[in-house]
Amino acid sequence: MRTVIAGGHGKIARRLEKLLVARGDEAVGLVRNPDHAAELRALGAEPAVCDLESASVAEVARSLEGADAALFAAGAGPGSGAARKETMDRAGAVLFADAAELAGVRRFLVVSAIHVDREPPPGTDPVFAAYLRAKAAADADISARTGRLAWTILRPGGLTDEPGTGLVTLAESAERGSISRDDVAAVLLALLDTPTTTGLTLDLVSGPTPIAQAVSDAARVAR
């Protein structure tokens, strides 16, 4: 399998790239900063320099040629203002989905965030509220592409750098909680291998269930 990951230098993306490469798959990481290319090569991944905030749909589509799957794990990141939540977290995801359609890549995964479909409560930091609304708008755009993309949206809880446990709660609705980036990457790998999760939006937090079983259960419930 050849998987192209937007946000290829991100913490989740690098973990997933290692997993893909370790089993003999091809992992392509889209990066905006060419200085990050060497780090991806060291992981065994193929870097592709592409700025989703300035590239055209056709330019991004060229990076997706020959791919079996596309995964959006990019984001403006901490320290960015509300404007970049719009141009990257929403518009970047939409652009990547448009490019996947143009390149004929149907399998499409998104790393979103838990409970973005709920209006931010009063008192929420304005920039964080802009982030939540941008992610929600991106999710809504992509989930409307049924029949055009075989999409799955994963909404992790609070991310940690603790070692993964391999035990999670994966459901259409889960209480807010935390989840290690190791486990997020492992769940993404399992979702890539489970096309019957197409059309699902799933919350992910730490829990009691082994990842393979959690993904299988989610797919079975959907059927």
mmCIF file of C-alpha atoms in Angstrom:
data_model
loop_
_atom_site.group_PDB
_atom_site.id
_atom_site.type_symbol
_atom_site.label_atom_id
_atom_site.label_comp_id
_atom_site.label_asym_id
_atom_site.label_seq_id
_atom_site.Cartn_x
_atom_site.Cartn_y
_atom_site.Cartn_z
ATOM 1 C CA MET A 1 0.000 0.000 0.000
ATOM 2 C CA ARG A 2 1.160 3.519 -0.799
ATOM 3 C CA THR A 3 -0.199 6.106 1.634
ATOM 4 C CA VAL A 4 0.286 9.864 1.277
ATOM 5 C CA ILE A 5 0.085 11.788 4.545
ATOM 6 C CA ALA A 6 -0.530 15.532 4.692
ATOM 7 C CA GLY A 7 1.304 16.950 7.664
ATOM 8 C CA GLY A 8 3.987 14.342 7.167
ATOM 9 C CA HIS A 9 6.355 15.764 9.773
ATOM 10 C CA GLY A 10 3.753 15.863 12.536
ATOM 11 C CA LYS A 11 4.048 13.739 15.646
ATOM 12 C CA ILE A 12 1.244 11.368 14.678
ATOM 13 C CA ALA A 13 2.332 11.212 11.047
ATOM 14 C CA ARG A 14 5.909 10.232 11.876
ATOM 15 C CA ARG A 15 4.692 7.442 14.122
ATOM 16 C CA LEU A 16 2.391 6.175 11.373
ATOM 17 C CA GLU A 17 5.120 6.408 8.750
ATOM 18 C CA LYS A 18 7.353 4.195 10.894
ATOM 19 C CA LEU A 19 4.565 1.632 11.210
ATOM 20 C CA LEU A 20 3.871 1.649 7.481
ATOM 21 C CA VAL A 21 7.511 1.319 6.516
ATOM 22 C CA ALA A 22 8.102 -1.439 9.076
ATOM 23 C CA ARG A 23 5.569 -3.667 7.361
ATOM 24 C CA GLY A 24 6.839 -2.933 3.867
ATOM 25 C CA ASP A 25 4.371 -0.252 2.766
ATOM 26 C CA GLU A 26 5.283 3.011 1.051
ATOM 27 C CA ALA A 27 4.742 6.122 3.145
ATOM 28 C CA VAL A 28 4.851 9.575 1.568
ATOM 29 C CA GLY A 29 4.888 12.587 3.870
ATOM 30 C CA LEU A 30 3.841 15.989 2.547
ATOM 31 C CA VAL A 31 5.930 18.669 4.270
ATOM 32 C CA ARG A 32 5.969 22.415 3.858
ATOM 33 C CA ASN A 33 9.518 22.859 5.143
ATOM 34 C CA PRO A 34 12.164 21.155 2.959
ATOM 35 C CA ASP A 35 14.442 20.965 6.009
ATOM 36 C CA HIS A 36 12.164 18.194 7.322
ATOM 37 C CA ALA A 37 12.784 15.946 4.323
ATOM 38 C CA ALA A 38 15.928 14.331 5.735
ATOM 39 C CA GLU A 39 14.123 13.314 8.914
ATOM 40 C CA LEU A 40 11.403 11.572 6.913
ATOM 41 C CA ARG A 41 13.977 9.771 4.786
ATOM 42 C CA ALA A 42 15.642 8.552 7.977
ATOM 43 C CA LEU A 43 12.331 6.929 8.907
ATOM 44 C CA GLY A 44 12.171 5.238 5.524
ATOM 45 C CA ALA A 45 9.397 7.536 4.287
ATOM 46 C CA GLU A 46 9.409 9.509 1.039
ATOM 47 C CA PRO A 47 9.174 13.279 1.563
ATOM 48 C CA ALA A 48 7.217 15.490 -0.824
ATOM 49 C CA VAL A 49 7.507 19.248 -0.384
ATOM 50 C CA CYS A 50 4.060 20.801 -0.730
ATOM 51 C CA ASP A 51 2.472 23.779 1.047
ATOM 52 C CA LEU A 52 -1.260 23.193 1.364
ATOM 53 C CA GLU A 53 -1.805 26.891 2.057
ATOM 54 C CA SER A 54 -0.401 27.972 -1.311
ATOM 55 C CA ALA A 55 -0.506 24.950 -3.643
ATOM 56 C CA SER A 56 -3.180 24.401 -6.272
ATOM 57 C CA VAL A 57 -5.406 21.334 -6.366
ATOM 58 C CA ALA A 58 -3.491 20.068 -9.396
ATOM 59 C CA GLU A 59 -0.134 20.462 -7.612
ATOM 60 C CA VAL A 60 -1.330 18.503 -4.596
ATOM 61 C CA ALA A 61 -2.905 15.878 -6.848
ATOM 62 C CA ARG A 62 0.481 15.227 -8.445
ATOM 63 C CA SER A 63 1.795 14.252 -5.002
ATOM 64 C CA LEU A 64 -1.072 11.765 -4.727
ATOM 65 C CA GLU A 65 -0.538 10.007 -8.066
ATOM 66 C CA GLY A 66 -0.269 6.253 -7.601
ATOM 67 C CA ALA A 67 -1.441 6.352 -3.979
ATOM 68 C CA ASP A 68 -3.806 3.781 -2.499
ATOM 69 C CA ALA A 69 -4.818 6.032 0.384
ATOM 70 C CA ALA A 70 -4.570 9.639 1.540
ATOM 71 C CA LEU A 71 -4.529 10.778 5.138
ATOM 72 C CA PHE A 72 -4.932 14.340 6.406
ATOM 73 C CA ALA A 73 -2.976 14.861 9.608
ATOM 74 C CA ALA A 74 -1.889 18.461 9.044
ATOM 75 C CA GLY A 75 -2.687 21.464 11.175
ATOM 76 C CA ALA A 76 -1.680 25.038 11.816
ATOM 77 C CA GLY A 77 -0.350 23.961 15.188
ATOM 78 C CA PRO A 78 0.036 25.725 18.533
ATOM 79 C CA GLY A 79 1.040 29.343 18.400
ATOM 80 C CA SER A 80 -0.847 30.026 15.168
ATOM 81 C CA GLY A 81 -3.708 32.508 15.081
ATOM 82 C CA ALA A 82 -7.341 32.094 14.149
ATOM 83 C CA ALA A 83 -6.690 32.958 10.495
ATOM 84 C CA ARG A 84 -4.429 29.936 10.010
ATOM 85 C CA LYS A 85 -6.995 27.637 11.601
ATOM 86 C CA GLU A 86 -9.144 28.574 8.624
ATOM 87 C CA THR A 87 -6.452 28.363 5.935
ATOM 88 C CA MET A 88 -4.903 25.102 7.150
ATOM 89 C CA ASP A 89 -7.237 23.152 9.448
ATOM 90 C CA ARG A 90 -10.285 23.758 7.242
ATOM 91 C CA ALA A 91 -9.161 24.852 3.789
ATOM 92 C CA GLY A 92 -6.090 22.607 3.804
ATOM 93 C CA ALA A 93 -8.220 19.542 4.510
ATOM 94 C CA VAL A 94 -10.717 20.504 1.810
ATOM 95 C CA LEU A 95 -7.917 21.087 -0.702
ATOM 96 C CA PHE A 96 -6.366 17.711 0.106
ATOM 97 C CA ALA A 97 -9.737 16.006 -0.364
ATOM 98 C CA ASP A 98 -10.247 17.810 -3.695
ATOM 99 C CA ALA A 99 -6.780 16.664 -4.770
ATOM 100 C CA ALA A 100 -7.502 13.074 -3.756
ATOM 101 C CA GLU A 101 -10.621 13.093 -5.912
ATOM 102 C CA LEU A 102 -8.689 14.564 -8.840
ATOM 103 C CA ALA A 103 -5.947 11.933 -8.462
ATOM 104 C CA GLY A 104 -8.493 9.111 -8.158
ATOM 105 C CA VAL A 105 -7.514 8.186 -4.590
ATOM 106 C CA ARG A 106 -10.703 7.006 -2.934
ATOM 107 C CA ARG A 107 -9.546 5.870 0.536
ATOM 108 C CA PHE A 108 -9.306 9.021 2.626
ATOM 109 C CA LEU A 109 -8.689 9.325 6.369
ATOM 110 C CA VAL A 110 -8.815 12.448 8.508
ATOM 111 C CA VAL A 111 -7.324 13.131 11.927
ATOM 112 C CA SER A 112 -9.811 15.504 13.518
ATOM 113 C CA ALA A 113 -10.495 16.146 17.224
ATOM 114 C CA ILE A 114 -13.042 14.891 19.701
ATOM 115 C CA HIS A 115 -16.323 16.796 20.085
ATOM 116 C CA VAL A 116 -15.610 19.350 17.343
ATOM 117 C CA ASP A 117 -19.214 18.866 16.263
ATOM 118 C CA ARG A 118 -20.302 20.640 19.463
ATOM 119 C CA GLU A 119 -20.350 24.425 19.726
ATOM 120 C CA PRO A 120 -17.440 25.618 21.904
ATOM 121 C CA PRO A 121 -18.727 26.477 25.378
ATOM 122 C CA PRO A 122 -18.844 30.097 26.550
ATOM 123 C CA GLY A 123 -15.457 31.318 27.669
ATOM 124 C CA THR A 124 -13.483 29.146 25.257
ATOM 125 C CA ASP A 125 -10.269 30.803 24.105
ATOM 126 C CA PRO A 126 -11.143 32.491 20.765
ATOM 127 C CA VAL A 127 -8.261 30.908 18.866
ATOM 128 C CA PHE A 128 -9.098 27.443 20.187
ATOM 129 C CA ALA A 129 -12.756 28.024 19.319
ATOM 130 C CA ALA A 130 -11.686 28.956 15.788
ATOM 131 C CA TYR A 131 -9.710 25.712 15.612
ATOM 132 C CA LEU A 132 -12.705 23.626 16.739
ATOM 133 C CA ARG A 133 -15.008 25.305 14.220
ATOM 134 C CA ALA A 134 -12.455 24.892 11.421
ATOM 135 C CA LYS A 135 -12.091 21.172 12.134
ATOM 136 C CA ALA A 136 -15.873 20.776 12.298
ATOM 137 C CA ALA A 137 -16.297 22.530 8.955
ATOM 138 C CA ALA A 138 -13.620 20.343 7.359
ATOM 139 C CA ASP A 139 -15.251 17.188 8.722
ATOM 140 C CA ALA A 140 -18.628 18.301 7.378
ATOM 141 C CA ASP A 141 -17.190 18.973 3.920
ATOM 142 C CA ILE A 142 -15.447 15.601 3.722
ATOM 143 C CA SER A 143 -18.331 13.585 5.141
ATOM 144 C CA ALA A 144 -20.569 15.027 2.401
ATOM 145 C CA ARG A 145 -18.373 13.317 -0.229
ATOM 146 C CA THR A 146 -19.858 9.840 0.241
ATOM 147 C CA GLY A 147 -19.696 8.097 -3.109
ATOM 148 C CA ARG A 148 -16.698 10.180 -4.130
ATOM 149 C CA LEU A 149 -14.312 9.381 -1.285
ATOM 150 C CA ALA A 150 -14.188 6.305 0.944
ATOM 151 C CA TRP A 151 -13.639 8.479 4.005
ATOM 152 C CA THR A 152 -13.174 7.746 7.684
ATOM 153 C CA ILE A 153 -12.838 10.562 10.229
ATOM 154 C CA LEU A 154 -10.968 9.844 13.461
ATOM 155 C CA ARG A 155 -11.503 12.247 16.382
ATOM 156 C CA PRO A 156 -8.897 11.642 19.103
ATOM 157 C CA GLY A 157 -9.128 13.111 22.567
ATOM 158 C CA GLY A 158 -6.325 15.021 24.242
ATOM 159 C CA LEU A 159 -3.020 13.863 22.764
ATOM 160 C CA THR A 160 -0.100 12.701 24.900
ATOM 161 C CA ASP A 161 3.410 11.440 24.244
ATOM 162 C CA GLU A 162 3.050 8.587 26.714
ATOM 163 C CA PRO A 163 3.903 5.121 25.354
ATOM 164 C CA GLY A 164 0.962 3.460 23.668
ATOM 165 C CA THR A 165 -0.938 0.762 25.509
ATOM 166 C CA GLY A 166 -2.743 -0.750 22.520
ATOM 167 C CA LEU A 167 -5.995 -0.408 24.484
ATOM 168 C CA VAL A 168 -8.613 2.140 23.410
ATOM 169 C CA THR A 169 -12.224 3.201 23.302
ATOM 170 C CA LEU A 170 -13.300 3.753 19.679
ATOM 171 C CA ALA A 171 -16.924 4.691 19.144
ATOM 172 C CA GLU A 172 -19.225 7.071 17.335
ATOM 173 C CA SER A 173 -19.533 8.934 20.637
ATOM 174 C CA ALA A 174 -17.149 8.788 23.600
ATOM 175 C CA GLU A 175 -16.570 10.829 26.708
ATOM 176 C CA ARG A 176 -13.693 13.268 26.509
ATOM 177 C CA GLY A 177 -10.375 11.762 27.582
ATOM 178 C CA SER A 178 -6.757 11.442 26.506
ATOM 179 C CA ILE A 179 -4.976 9.145 24.088
ATOM 180 C CA SER A 180 -1.317 8.590 23.287
ATOM 181 C CA ARG A 181 -0.065 9.502 19.838
ATOM 182 C CA ASP A 182 1.355 5.979 19.593
ATOM 183 C CA ASP A 183 -2.140 4.561 19.893
ATOM 184 C CA VAL A 184 -3.609 7.096 17.453
ATOM 185 C CA ALA A 185 -1.062 6.005 14.839
ATOM 186 C CA ALA A 186 -1.820 2.334 15.484
ATOM 187 C CA VAL A 187 -5.564 2.948 15.115
ATOM 188 C CA LEU A 188 -4.989 4.824 11.845
ATOM 189 C CA LEU A 189 -3.004 1.862 10.538
ATOM 190 C CA ALA A 190 -5.845 -0.483 11.457
ATOM 191 C CA LEU A 191 -8.406 1.827 9.821
ATOM 192 C CA LEU A 192 -6.374 1.877 6.615
ATOM 193 C CA ASP A 193 -6.630 -1.916 6.622
ATOM 194 C CA THR A 194 -10.372 -1.919 7.331
ATOM 195 C CA PRO A 195 -12.322 -0.422 4.416
ATOM 196 C CA THR A 196 -15.590 -1.371 6.135
ATOM 197 C CA THR A 197 -15.013 1.669 8.379
ATOM 198 C CA THR A 198 -15.748 3.886 5.375
ATOM 199 C CA GLY A 199 -18.357 6.500 6.215
ATOM 200 C CA LEU A 200 -17.677 6.452 9.955
ATOM 201 C CA THR A 201 -16.767 9.327 12.244
ATOM 202 C CA LEU A 202 -15.192 7.836 15.364
ATOM 203 C CA ASP A 203 -14.117 9.265 18.717
ATOM 204 C CA LEU A 204 -10.917 7.808 20.168
ATOM 205 C CA VAL A 205 -9.660 7.842 23.761
ATOM 206 C CA SER A 206 -7.759 5.428 25.956
ATOM 207 C CA GLY A 207 -9.863 2.484 27.051
ATOM 208 C CA PRO A 208 -10.046 -1.247 27.706
ATOM 209 C CA THR A 209 -10.273 -2.714 24.211
ATOM 210 C CA PRO A 210 -7.369 -3.952 22.040
ATOM 211 C CA ILE A 211 -7.050 -1.832 18.906
ATOM 212 C CA ALA A 212 -7.748 -4.604 16.384
ATOM 213 C CA GLN A 213 -10.919 -5.580 18.226
ATOM 214 C CA ALA A 214 -12.021 -1.950 18.657
ATOM 215 C CA VAL A 215 -11.719 -1.291 14.925
ATOM 216 C CA SER A 216 -13.468 -4.560 14.058
ATOM 217 C CA ASP A 217 -16.276 -3.771 16.507
ATOM 218 C CA ALA A 218 -16.724 -0.267 15.061
ATOM 219 C CA ALA A 219 -16.995 -1.678 11.552
ATOM 220 C CA ARG A 220 -19.446 -4.362 12.643
ATOM 221 C CA VAL A 221 -21.701 -1.866 14.454
ATOM 222 C CA ALA A 222 -21.755 0.296 11.338
ATOM 223 C CA ARG A 223 -23.004 -2.621 9.261
#
